Amino acid sequence: MQAELQERATRLEMQALRAQMNPHFIFNCLSAINCFILENETEKASDYLTRFSRLIRMVLTNSEKSLITLEEEVKMLKLYLDMERLRFENSFDYNITYTNDVDAEAVLVPPLLLQPFCENAIWHGLMHKKEGGNIVIDITQPAEHLLQVEIADDGVGREQSAAYKSK
């Protein structure tokens, strides 16, 4: 009984976290589409809107699930990163690698686990760079029942980002 209550509490906590992120993310996406329209960049607006609708469908489909395959999580992450690249005029690149024969179809993770970390890398590290930046996502399985994800960026760093924020 205690384990079931703990699992339910964990699920509810994850749903609450996703609910907090979604309004902010949706607002930013709609603002980006609006900017493309106002700047008469109809191709970009259409491309972004298509990606946005695919991502929203994936998020809504997966939001009821406590776990999804790593493959689905990475698809959502790539879609999100591609949207941010389009929105910020390709000011960064990203690379996702798997090591140690990770079976992305068999590994289960909570949905939208990786996106907030990549969002932080973009907003607090890469957006303050003068030249293009990079995000490297390395997914490895060092042991059975253990998944390790390292997200690294070559942004300005936490101290410099905080200095920009204070200005």
PDB file of N, CA, C and O in Angstrom, residues 36-90:
ATOM      1  N   PHE A  36       7.503  35.580 -36.572  1.00  0.00           N
ATOM      2  CA  PHE A  36       7.749  35.180 -37.959  1.00  0.00           C
ATOM      3  C   PHE A  36       6.690  35.788 -38.887  1.00  0.00           C
ATOM      4  O   PHE A  36       6.999  36.248 -39.985  1.00  0.00           O
ATOM      5  N   ILE A  37       5.437  35.786 -38.438  1.00  0.00           N
ATOM      6  CA  ILE A  37       4.357  36.358 -39.249  1.00  0.00           C
ATOM      7  C   ILE A  37       4.559  37.856 -39.409  1.00  0.00           C
ATOM      8  O   ILE A  37       4.466  38.390 -40.527  1.00  0.00           O
ATOM      9  N   LEU A  38       4.839  38.553 -38.307  1.00  0.00           N
ATOM     10  CA  LEU A  38       5.022  40.008 -38.362  1.00  0.00           C
ATOM     11  C   LEU A  38       6.210  40.410 -39.232  1.00  0.00           C
ATOM     12  O   LEU A  38       6.203  41.473 -39.852  1.00  0.00           O
ATOM     13  N   GLU A  39       7.240  39.558 -39.262  1.00  0.00           N
ATOM     14  CA  GLU A  39       8.420  39.831 -40.085  1.00  0.00           C
ATOM     15  C   GLU A  39       8.259  39.293 -41.502  1.00  0.00           C
ATOM     16  O   GLU A  39       9.204  39.278 -42.280  1.00  0.00           O
ATOM     17  N   ASN A  40       7.040  38.852 -41.808  1.00  0.00           N
ATOM     18  CA  ASN A  40       6.694  38.341 -43.131  1.00  0.00           C
ATOM     19  C   ASN A  40       7.550  37.142 -43.552  1.00  0.00           C
ATOM     20  O   ASN A  40       7.882  36.985 -44.718  1.00  0.00           O
ATOM     21  N   GLU A  41       7.909  36.323 -42.593  1.00  0.00           N
ATOM     22  CA  GLU A  41       8.674  35.105 -42.855  1.00  0.00           C
ATOM     23  C   GLU A  41       7.713  33.915 -42.797  1.00  0.00           C
ATOM     24  O   GLU A  41       7.733  33.113 -41.871  1.00  0.00           O
ATOM     25  N   THR A  42       6.882  33.831 -43.842  1.00  0.00           N
ATOM     26  CA  THR A  42       5.806  32.837 -43.838  1.00  0.00           C
ATOM     27  C   THR A  42       6.314  31.398 -43.868  1.00  0.00           C
ATOM     28  O   THR A  42       5.711  30.524 -43.253  1.00  0.00           O
ATOM     29  N   GLU A  43       7.410  31.160 -44.578  1.00  0.00           N
ATOM     30  CA  GLU A  43       7.964  29.796 -44.613  1.00  0.00           C
ATOM     31  C   GLU A  43       8.417  29.358 -43.229  1.00  0.00           C
ATOM     32  O   GLU A  43       8.146  28.236 -42.799  1.00  0.00           O
ATOM     33  N   LYS A  44       9.123  30.241 -42.519  1.00  0.00           N
ATOM     34  CA  LYS A  44       9.567  29.925 -41.164  1.00  0.00           C
ATOM     35  C   LYS A  44       8.369  29.744 -40.235  1.00  0.00           C
ATOM     36  O   LYS A  44       8.355  28.841 -39.402  1.00  0.00           O
ATOM     37  N   ALA A  45       7.364  30.615 -40.369  1.00  0.00           N
ATOM     38  CA  ALA A  45       6.168  30.511 -39.531  1.00  0.00           C
ATOM     39  C   ALA A  45       5.479  29.170 -39.761  1.00  0.00           C
ATOM     40  O   ALA A  45       5.088  28.483 -38.808  1.00  0.00           O
ATOM     41  N   SER A  46       5.359  28.779 -41.005  1.00  0.00           N
ATOM     42  CA  SER A  46       4.707  27.514 -41.336  1.00  0.00           C
ATOM     43  C   SER A  46       5.513  26.323 -40.824  1.00  0.00           C
ATOM     44  O   SER A  46       4.950  25.383 -40.238  1.00  0.00           O
ATOM     45  N   ASP A  47       6.823  26.356 -41.030  1.00  0.00           N
ATOM     46  CA  ASP A  47       7.693  25.272 -40.561  1.00  0.00           C
ATOM     47  C   ASP A  47       7.618  25.154 -39.041  1.00  0.00           C
ATOM     48  O   ASP A  47       7.465  24.063 -38.488  1.00  0.00           O
ATOM     49  N   TYR A  48       7.697  26.285 -38.375  1.00  0.00           N
ATOM     50  CA  TYR A  48       7.665  26.292 -36.912  1.00  0.00           C
ATOM     51  C   TYR A  48       6.317  25.804 -36.398  1.00  0.00           C
ATOM     52  O   TYR A  48       6.244  25.012 -35.465  1.00  0.00           O
ATOM     53  N   LEU A  49       5.233  26.261 -37.029  1.00  0.00           N
ATOM     54  CA  LEU A  49       3.891  25.845 -36.608  1.00  0.00           C
ATOM     55  C   LEU A  49       3.693  24.344 -36.807  1.00  0.00           C
ATOM     56  O   LEU A  49       3.100  23.670 -35.947  1.00  0.00           O
ATOM     57  N   THR A  50       4.220  23.798 -37.883  1.00  0.00           N
ATOM     58  CA  THR A  50       4.127  22.356 -38.125  1.00  0.00           C
ATOM     59  C   THR A  50       4.868  21.574 -37.046  1.00  0.00           C
ATOM     60  O   THR A  50       4.347  20.607 -36.485  1.00  0.00           O
ATOM     61  N   ARG A  51       6.079  22.010 -36.730  1.00  0.00           N
ATOM     62  CA  ARG A  51       6.854  21.344 -35.683  1.00  0.00           C
ATOM     63  C   ARG A  51       6.169  21.488 -34.324  1.00  0.00           C
ATOM     64  O   ARG A  51       6.122  20.546 -33.534  1.00  0.00           O
ATOM     65  N   PHE A  52       5.656  22.684 -34.058  1.00  0.00           N
ATOM     66  CA  PHE A  52       4.969  22.954 -32.798  1.00  0.00           C
ATOM     67  C   PHE A  52       3.759  22.025 -32.638  1.00  0.00           C
ATOM     68  O   PHE A  52       3.565  21.428 -31.573  1.00  0.00           O
ATOM     69  N   SER A  53       2.982  21.879 -33.675  1.00  0.00           N
ATOM     70  CA  SER A  53       1.797  21.014 -33.578  1.00  0.00           C
ATOM     71  C   SER A  53       2.197  19.554 -33.365  1.00  0.00           C
ATOM     72  O   SER A  53       1.551  18.838 -32.588  1.00  0.00           O
ATOM     73  N   ARG A  54       3.258  19.100 -34.022  1.00  0.00           N
ATOM     74  CA  ARG A  54       3.734  17.724 -33.798  1.00  0.00           C
ATOM     75  C   ARG A  54       4.201  17.533 -32.365  1.00  0.00           C
ATOM     76  O   ARG A  54       3.906  16.522 -31.721  1.00  0.00           O
ATOM     77  N   LEU A  55       4.935  18.526 -31.846  1.00  0.00           N
ATOM     78  CA  LEU A  55       5.434  18.425 -30.478  1.00  0.00           C
ATOM     79  C   LEU A  55       4.283  18.447 -29.472  1.00  0.00           C
ATOM     80  O   LEU A  55       4.267  17.650 -28.526  1.00  0.00           O
ATOM     81  N   ILE A  56       3.317  19.329 -29.673  1.00  0.00           N
ATOM     82  CA  ILE A  56       2.169  19.390 -28.760  1.00  0.00           C
ATOM     83  C   ILE A  56       1.411  18.070 -28.775  1.00  0.00           C
ATOM     84  O   ILE A  56       1.004  17.560 -27.720  1.00  0.00           O
ATOM     85  N   ARG A  57       1.244  17.482 -29.943  1.00  0.00           N
ATOM     86  CA  ARG A  57       0.568  16.176 -30.019  1.00  0.00           C
ATOM     87  C   ARG A  57       1.348  15.126 -29.223  1.00  0.00           C
ATOM     88  O   ARG A  57       0.758  14.353 -28.464  1.00  0.00           O
ATOM     89  N   MET A  58       2.660  15.114 -29.369  1.00  0.00           N
ATOM     90  CA  MET A  58       3.477  14.143 -28.627  1.00  0.00           C
ATOM     91  C   MET A  58       3.384  14.385 -27.122  1.00  0.00           C
ATOM     92  O   MET A  58       3.248  13.445 -26.345  1.00  0.00           O
ATOM     93  N   VAL A  59       3.445  15.650 -26.716  1.00  0.00           N
ATOM     94  CA  VAL A  59       3.378  15.982 -25.293  1.00  0.00           C
ATOM     95  C   VAL A  59       2.034  15.563 -24.717  1.00  0.00           C
ATOM     96  O   VAL A  59       1.960  14.941 -23.652  1.00  0.00           O
ATOM     97  N   LEU A  60       0.955  15.886 -25.424  1.00  0.00           N
ATOM     98  CA  LEU A  60      -0.375  15.518 -24.934  1.00  0.00           C
ATOM     99  C   LEU A  60      -0.558  14.005 -24.888  1.00  0.00           C
ATOM    100  O   LEU A  60      -1.137  13.470 -23.937  1.00  0.00           O
ATOM    101  N   THR A  61      -0.076  13.310 -25.888  1.00  0.00           N
ATOM    102  CA  THR A  61      -0.175  11.846 -25.912  1.00  0.00           C
ATOM    103  C   THR A  61       0.600  11.230 -24.758  1.00  0.00           C
ATOM    104  O   THR A  61       0.129  10.301 -24.108  1.00  0.00           O
ATOM    105  N   ASN A  62       1.782  11.777 -24.478  1.00  0.00           N
ATOM    106  CA  ASN A  62       2.640  11.185 -23.449  1.00  0.00           C
ATOM    107  C   ASN A  62       2.384  11.719 -22.041  1.00  0.00           C
ATOM    108  O   ASN A  62       2.885  11.152 -21.072  1.00  0.00           O
ATOM    109  N   SER A  63       1.601  12.783 -21.926  1.00  0.00           N
ATOM    110  CA  SER A  63       1.412  13.397 -20.613  1.00  0.00           C
ATOM    111  C   SER A  63       0.629  12.507 -19.643  1.00  0.00           C
ATOM    112  O   SER A  63       0.749  12.660 -18.437  1.00  0.00           O
ATOM    113  N   GLU A  64      -0.147  11.597 -20.168  1.00  0.00           N
ATOM    114  CA  GLU A  64      -0.921  10.695 -19.306  1.00  0.00           C
ATOM    115  C   GLU A  64      -0.107   9.490 -18.855  1.00  0.00           C
ATOM    116  O   GLU A  64      -0.529   8.750 -17.990  1.00  0.00           O
ATOM    117  N   LYS A  65       1.049   9.313 -19.460  1.00  0.00           N
ATOM    118  CA  LYS A  65       1.882   8.151 -19.148  1.00  0.00           C
ATOM    119  C   LYS A  65       2.933   8.529 -18.115  1.00  0.00           C
ATOM    120  O   LYS A  65       3.490   9.616 -18.162  1.00  0.00           O
ATOM    121  N   SER A  66       3.203   7.613 -17.210  1.00  0.00           N
ATOM    122  CA  SER A  66       4.267   7.879 -16.243  1.00  0.00           C
ATOM    123  C   SER A  66       5.641   7.565 -16.834  1.00  0.00           C
ATOM    124  O   SER A  66       6.642   8.138 -16.414  1.00  0.00           O
ATOM    125  N   LEU A  67       5.688   6.674 -17.818  1.00  0.00           N
ATOM    126  CA  LEU A  67       6.942   6.305 -18.476  1.00  0.00           C
ATOM    127  C   LEU A  67       6.714   6.153 -19.968  1.00  0.00           C
ATOM    128  O   LEU A  67       5.656   5.685 -20.402  1.00  0.00           O
ATOM    129  N   ILE A  68       7.724   6.555 -20.744  1.00  0.00           N
ATOM    130  CA  ILE A  68       7.729   6.346 -22.184  1.00  0.00           C
ATOM    131  C   ILE A  68       9.097   5.779 -22.558  1.00  0.00           C
ATOM    132  O   ILE A  68      10.021   5.798 -21.756  1.00  0.00           O
ATOM    133  N   THR A  69       9.224   5.309 -23.787  1.00  0.00           N
ATOM    134  CA  THR A  69      10.529   4.793 -24.204  1.00  0.00           C
ATOM    135  C   THR A  69      11.508   5.958 -24.367  1.00  0.00           C
ATOM    136  O   THR A  69      11.102   7.096 -24.661  1.00  0.00           O
ATOM    137  N   LEU A  70      12.756   5.658 -24.174  1.00  0.00           N
ATOM    138  CA  LEU A  70      13.805   6.657 -24.377  1.00  0.00           C
ATOM    139  C   LEU A  70      13.761   7.155 -25.816  1.00  0.00           C
ATOM    140  O   LEU A  70      14.002   8.336 -26.084  1.00  0.00           O
ATOM    141  N   GLU A  71      13.423   6.274 -26.742  1.00  0.00           N
ATOM    142  CA  GLU A  71      13.318   6.655 -28.148  1.00  0.00           C
ATOM    143  C   GLU A  71      12.283   7.770 -28.335  1.00  0.00           C
ATOM    144  O   GLU A  71      12.544   8.762 -29.020  1.00  0.00           O
ATOM    145  N   GLU A  72      11.109   7.635 -27.699  1.00  0.00           N
ATOM    146  CA  GLU A  72      10.081   8.675 -27.789  1.00  0.00           C
ATOM    147  C   GLU A  72      10.543   9.966 -27.131  1.00  0.00           C
ATOM    148  O   GLU A  72      10.297  11.058 -27.636  1.00  0.00           O
ATOM    149  N   GLU A  73      11.203   9.841 -25.980  1.00  0.00           N
ATOM    150  CA  GLU A  73      11.714  11.023 -25.280  1.00  0.00           C
ATOM    151  C   GLU A  73      12.717  11.776 -26.149  1.00  0.00           C
ATOM    152  O   GLU A  73      12.683  13.001 -26.239  1.00  0.00           O
ATOM    153  N   VAL A  74      13.602  11.055 -26.810  1.00  0.00           N
ATOM    154  CA  VAL A  74      14.613  11.690 -27.665  1.00  0.00           C
ATOM    155  C   VAL A  74      13.953  12.316 -28.901  1.00  0.00           C
ATOM    156  O   VAL A  74      14.366  13.385 -29.349  1.00  0.00           O
ATOM    157  N   LYS A  75      12.909  11.692 -29.433  1.00  0.00           N
ATOM    158  CA  LYS A  75      12.174  12.296 -30.562  1.00  0.00           C
ATOM    159  C   LYS A  75      11.589  13.640 -30.151  1.00  0.00           C
ATOM    160  O   LYS A  75      11.686  14.617 -30.892  1.00  0.00           O
ATOM    161  N   MET A  76      10.961  13.680 -28.965  1.00  0.00           N
ATOM    162  CA  MET A  76      10.400  14.944 -28.478  1.00  0.00           C
ATOM    163  C   MET A  76      11.508  15.975 -28.260  1.00  0.00           C
ATOM    164  O   MET A  76      11.352  17.148 -28.593  1.00  0.00           O
ATOM    165  N   LEU A  77      12.623  15.521 -27.697  1.00  0.00           N
ATOM    166  CA  LEU A  77      13.736  16.424 -27.436  1.00  0.00           C
ATOM    167  C   LEU A  77      14.297  17.000 -28.738  1.00  0.00           C
ATOM    168  O   LEU A  77      14.555  18.204 -28.832  1.00  0.00           O
ATOM    169  N   LYS A  78      14.473  16.160 -29.750  1.00  0.00           N
ATOM    170  CA  LYS A  78      14.986  16.638 -31.040  1.00  0.00           C
ATOM    171  C   LYS A  78      14.034  17.655 -31.659  1.00  0.00           C
ATOM    172  O   LYS A  78      14.472  18.676 -32.197  1.00  0.00           O
ATOM    173  N   LEU A  79      12.757  17.380 -31.571  1.00  0.00           N
ATOM    174  CA  LEU A  79      11.765  18.307 -32.109  1.00  0.00           C
ATOM    175  C   LEU A  79      11.847  19.643 -31.381  1.00  0.00           C
ATOM    176  O   LEU A  79      11.851  20.713 -32.003  1.00  0.00           O
ATOM    177  N   TYR A  80      11.945  19.598 -30.060  1.00  0.00           N
ATOM    178  CA  TYR A  80      12.090  20.821 -29.274  1.00  0.00           C
ATOM    179  C   TYR A  80      13.368  21.574 -29.671  1.00  0.00           C
ATOM    180  O   TYR A  80      13.333  22.791 -29.908  1.00  0.00           O
ATOM    181  N   LEU A  81      14.495  20.875 -29.747  1.00  0.00           N
ATOM    182  CA  LEU A  81      15.766  21.521 -30.091  1.00  0.00           C
ATOM    183  C   LEU A  81      15.733  22.098 -31.506  1.00  0.00           C
ATOM    184  O   LEU A  81      16.252  23.193 -31.749  1.00  0.00           O
ATOM    185  N   ASP A  82      15.107  21.393 -32.436  1.00  0.00           N
ATOM    186  CA  ASP A  82      14.987  21.911 -33.802  1.00  0.00           C
ATOM    187  C   ASP A  82      14.142  23.186 -33.830  1.00  0.00           C
ATOM    188  O   ASP A  82      14.445  24.126 -34.579  1.00  0.00           O
ATOM    189  N   MET A  83      13.086  23.217 -33.015  1.00  0.00           N
ATOM    190  CA  MET A  83      12.259  24.420 -32.938  1.00  0.00           C
ATOM    191  C   MET A  83      13.054  25.593 -32.374  1.00  0.00           C
ATOM    192  O   MET A  83      12.973  26.708 -32.892  1.00  0.00           O
ATOM    193  N   GLU A  84      13.826  25.343 -31.337  1.00  0.00           N
ATOM    194  CA  GLU A  84      14.634  26.419 -30.746  1.00  0.00           C
ATOM    195  C   GLU A  84      15.709  26.885 -31.721  1.00  0.00           C
ATOM    196  O   GLU A  84      15.991  28.082 -31.801  1.00  0.00           O
ATOM    197  N   ARG A  85      16.285  25.968 -32.467  1.00  0.00           N
ATOM    198  CA  ARG A  85      17.285  26.365 -33.475  1.00  0.00           C
ATOM    199  C   ARG A  85      16.647  27.269 -34.528  1.00  0.00           C
ATOM    200  O   ARG A  85      17.225  28.267 -34.927  1.00  0.00           O
ATOM    201  N   LEU A  86      15.446  26.906 -34.972  1.00  0.00           N
ATOM    202  CA  LEU A  86      14.746  27.724 -35.961  1.00  0.00           C
ATOM    203  C   LEU A  86      14.413  29.094 -35.377  1.00  0.00           C
ATOM    204  O   LEU A  86      14.632  30.128 -36.016  1.00  0.00           O
ATOM    205  N   ARG A  87      13.931  29.097 -34.155  1.00  0.00           N
ATOM    206  CA  ARG A  87      13.543  30.341 -33.495  1.00  0.00           C
ATOM    207  C   ARG A  87      14.734  31.270 -33.289  1.00  0.00           C
ATOM    208  O   ARG A  87      14.622  32.487 -33.420  1.00  0.00           O
ATOM    209  N   PHE A  88      15.888  30.701 -32.979  1.00  0.00           N
ATOM    210  CA  PHE A  88      17.083  31.505 -32.721  1.00  0.00           C
ATOM    211  C   PHE A  88      18.058  31.485 -33.895  1.00  0.00           C
ATOM    212  O   PHE A  88      19.260  31.626 -33.717  1.00  0.00           O
ATOM    213  N   GLU A  89      17.514  31.316 -35.095  1.00  0.00           N
ATOM    214  CA  GLU A  89      18.265  31.433 -36.347  1.00  0.00           C
ATOM    215  C   GLU A  89      19.532  30.595 -36.361  1.00  0.00           C
ATOM    216  O   GLU A  89      20.614  31.070 -36.691  1.00  0.00           O
ATOM    217  N   ASN A  90      19.393  29.344 -35.975  1.00  0.00           N
ATOM    218  CA  ASN A  90      20.486  28.373 -36.003  1.00  0.00           C
ATOM    219  C   ASN A  90      21.716  28.844 -35.241  1.00  0.00           C
ATOM    220  O   ASN A  90      22.854  28.592 -35.653  1.00  0.00           O
TER     221      ASN A  90
END
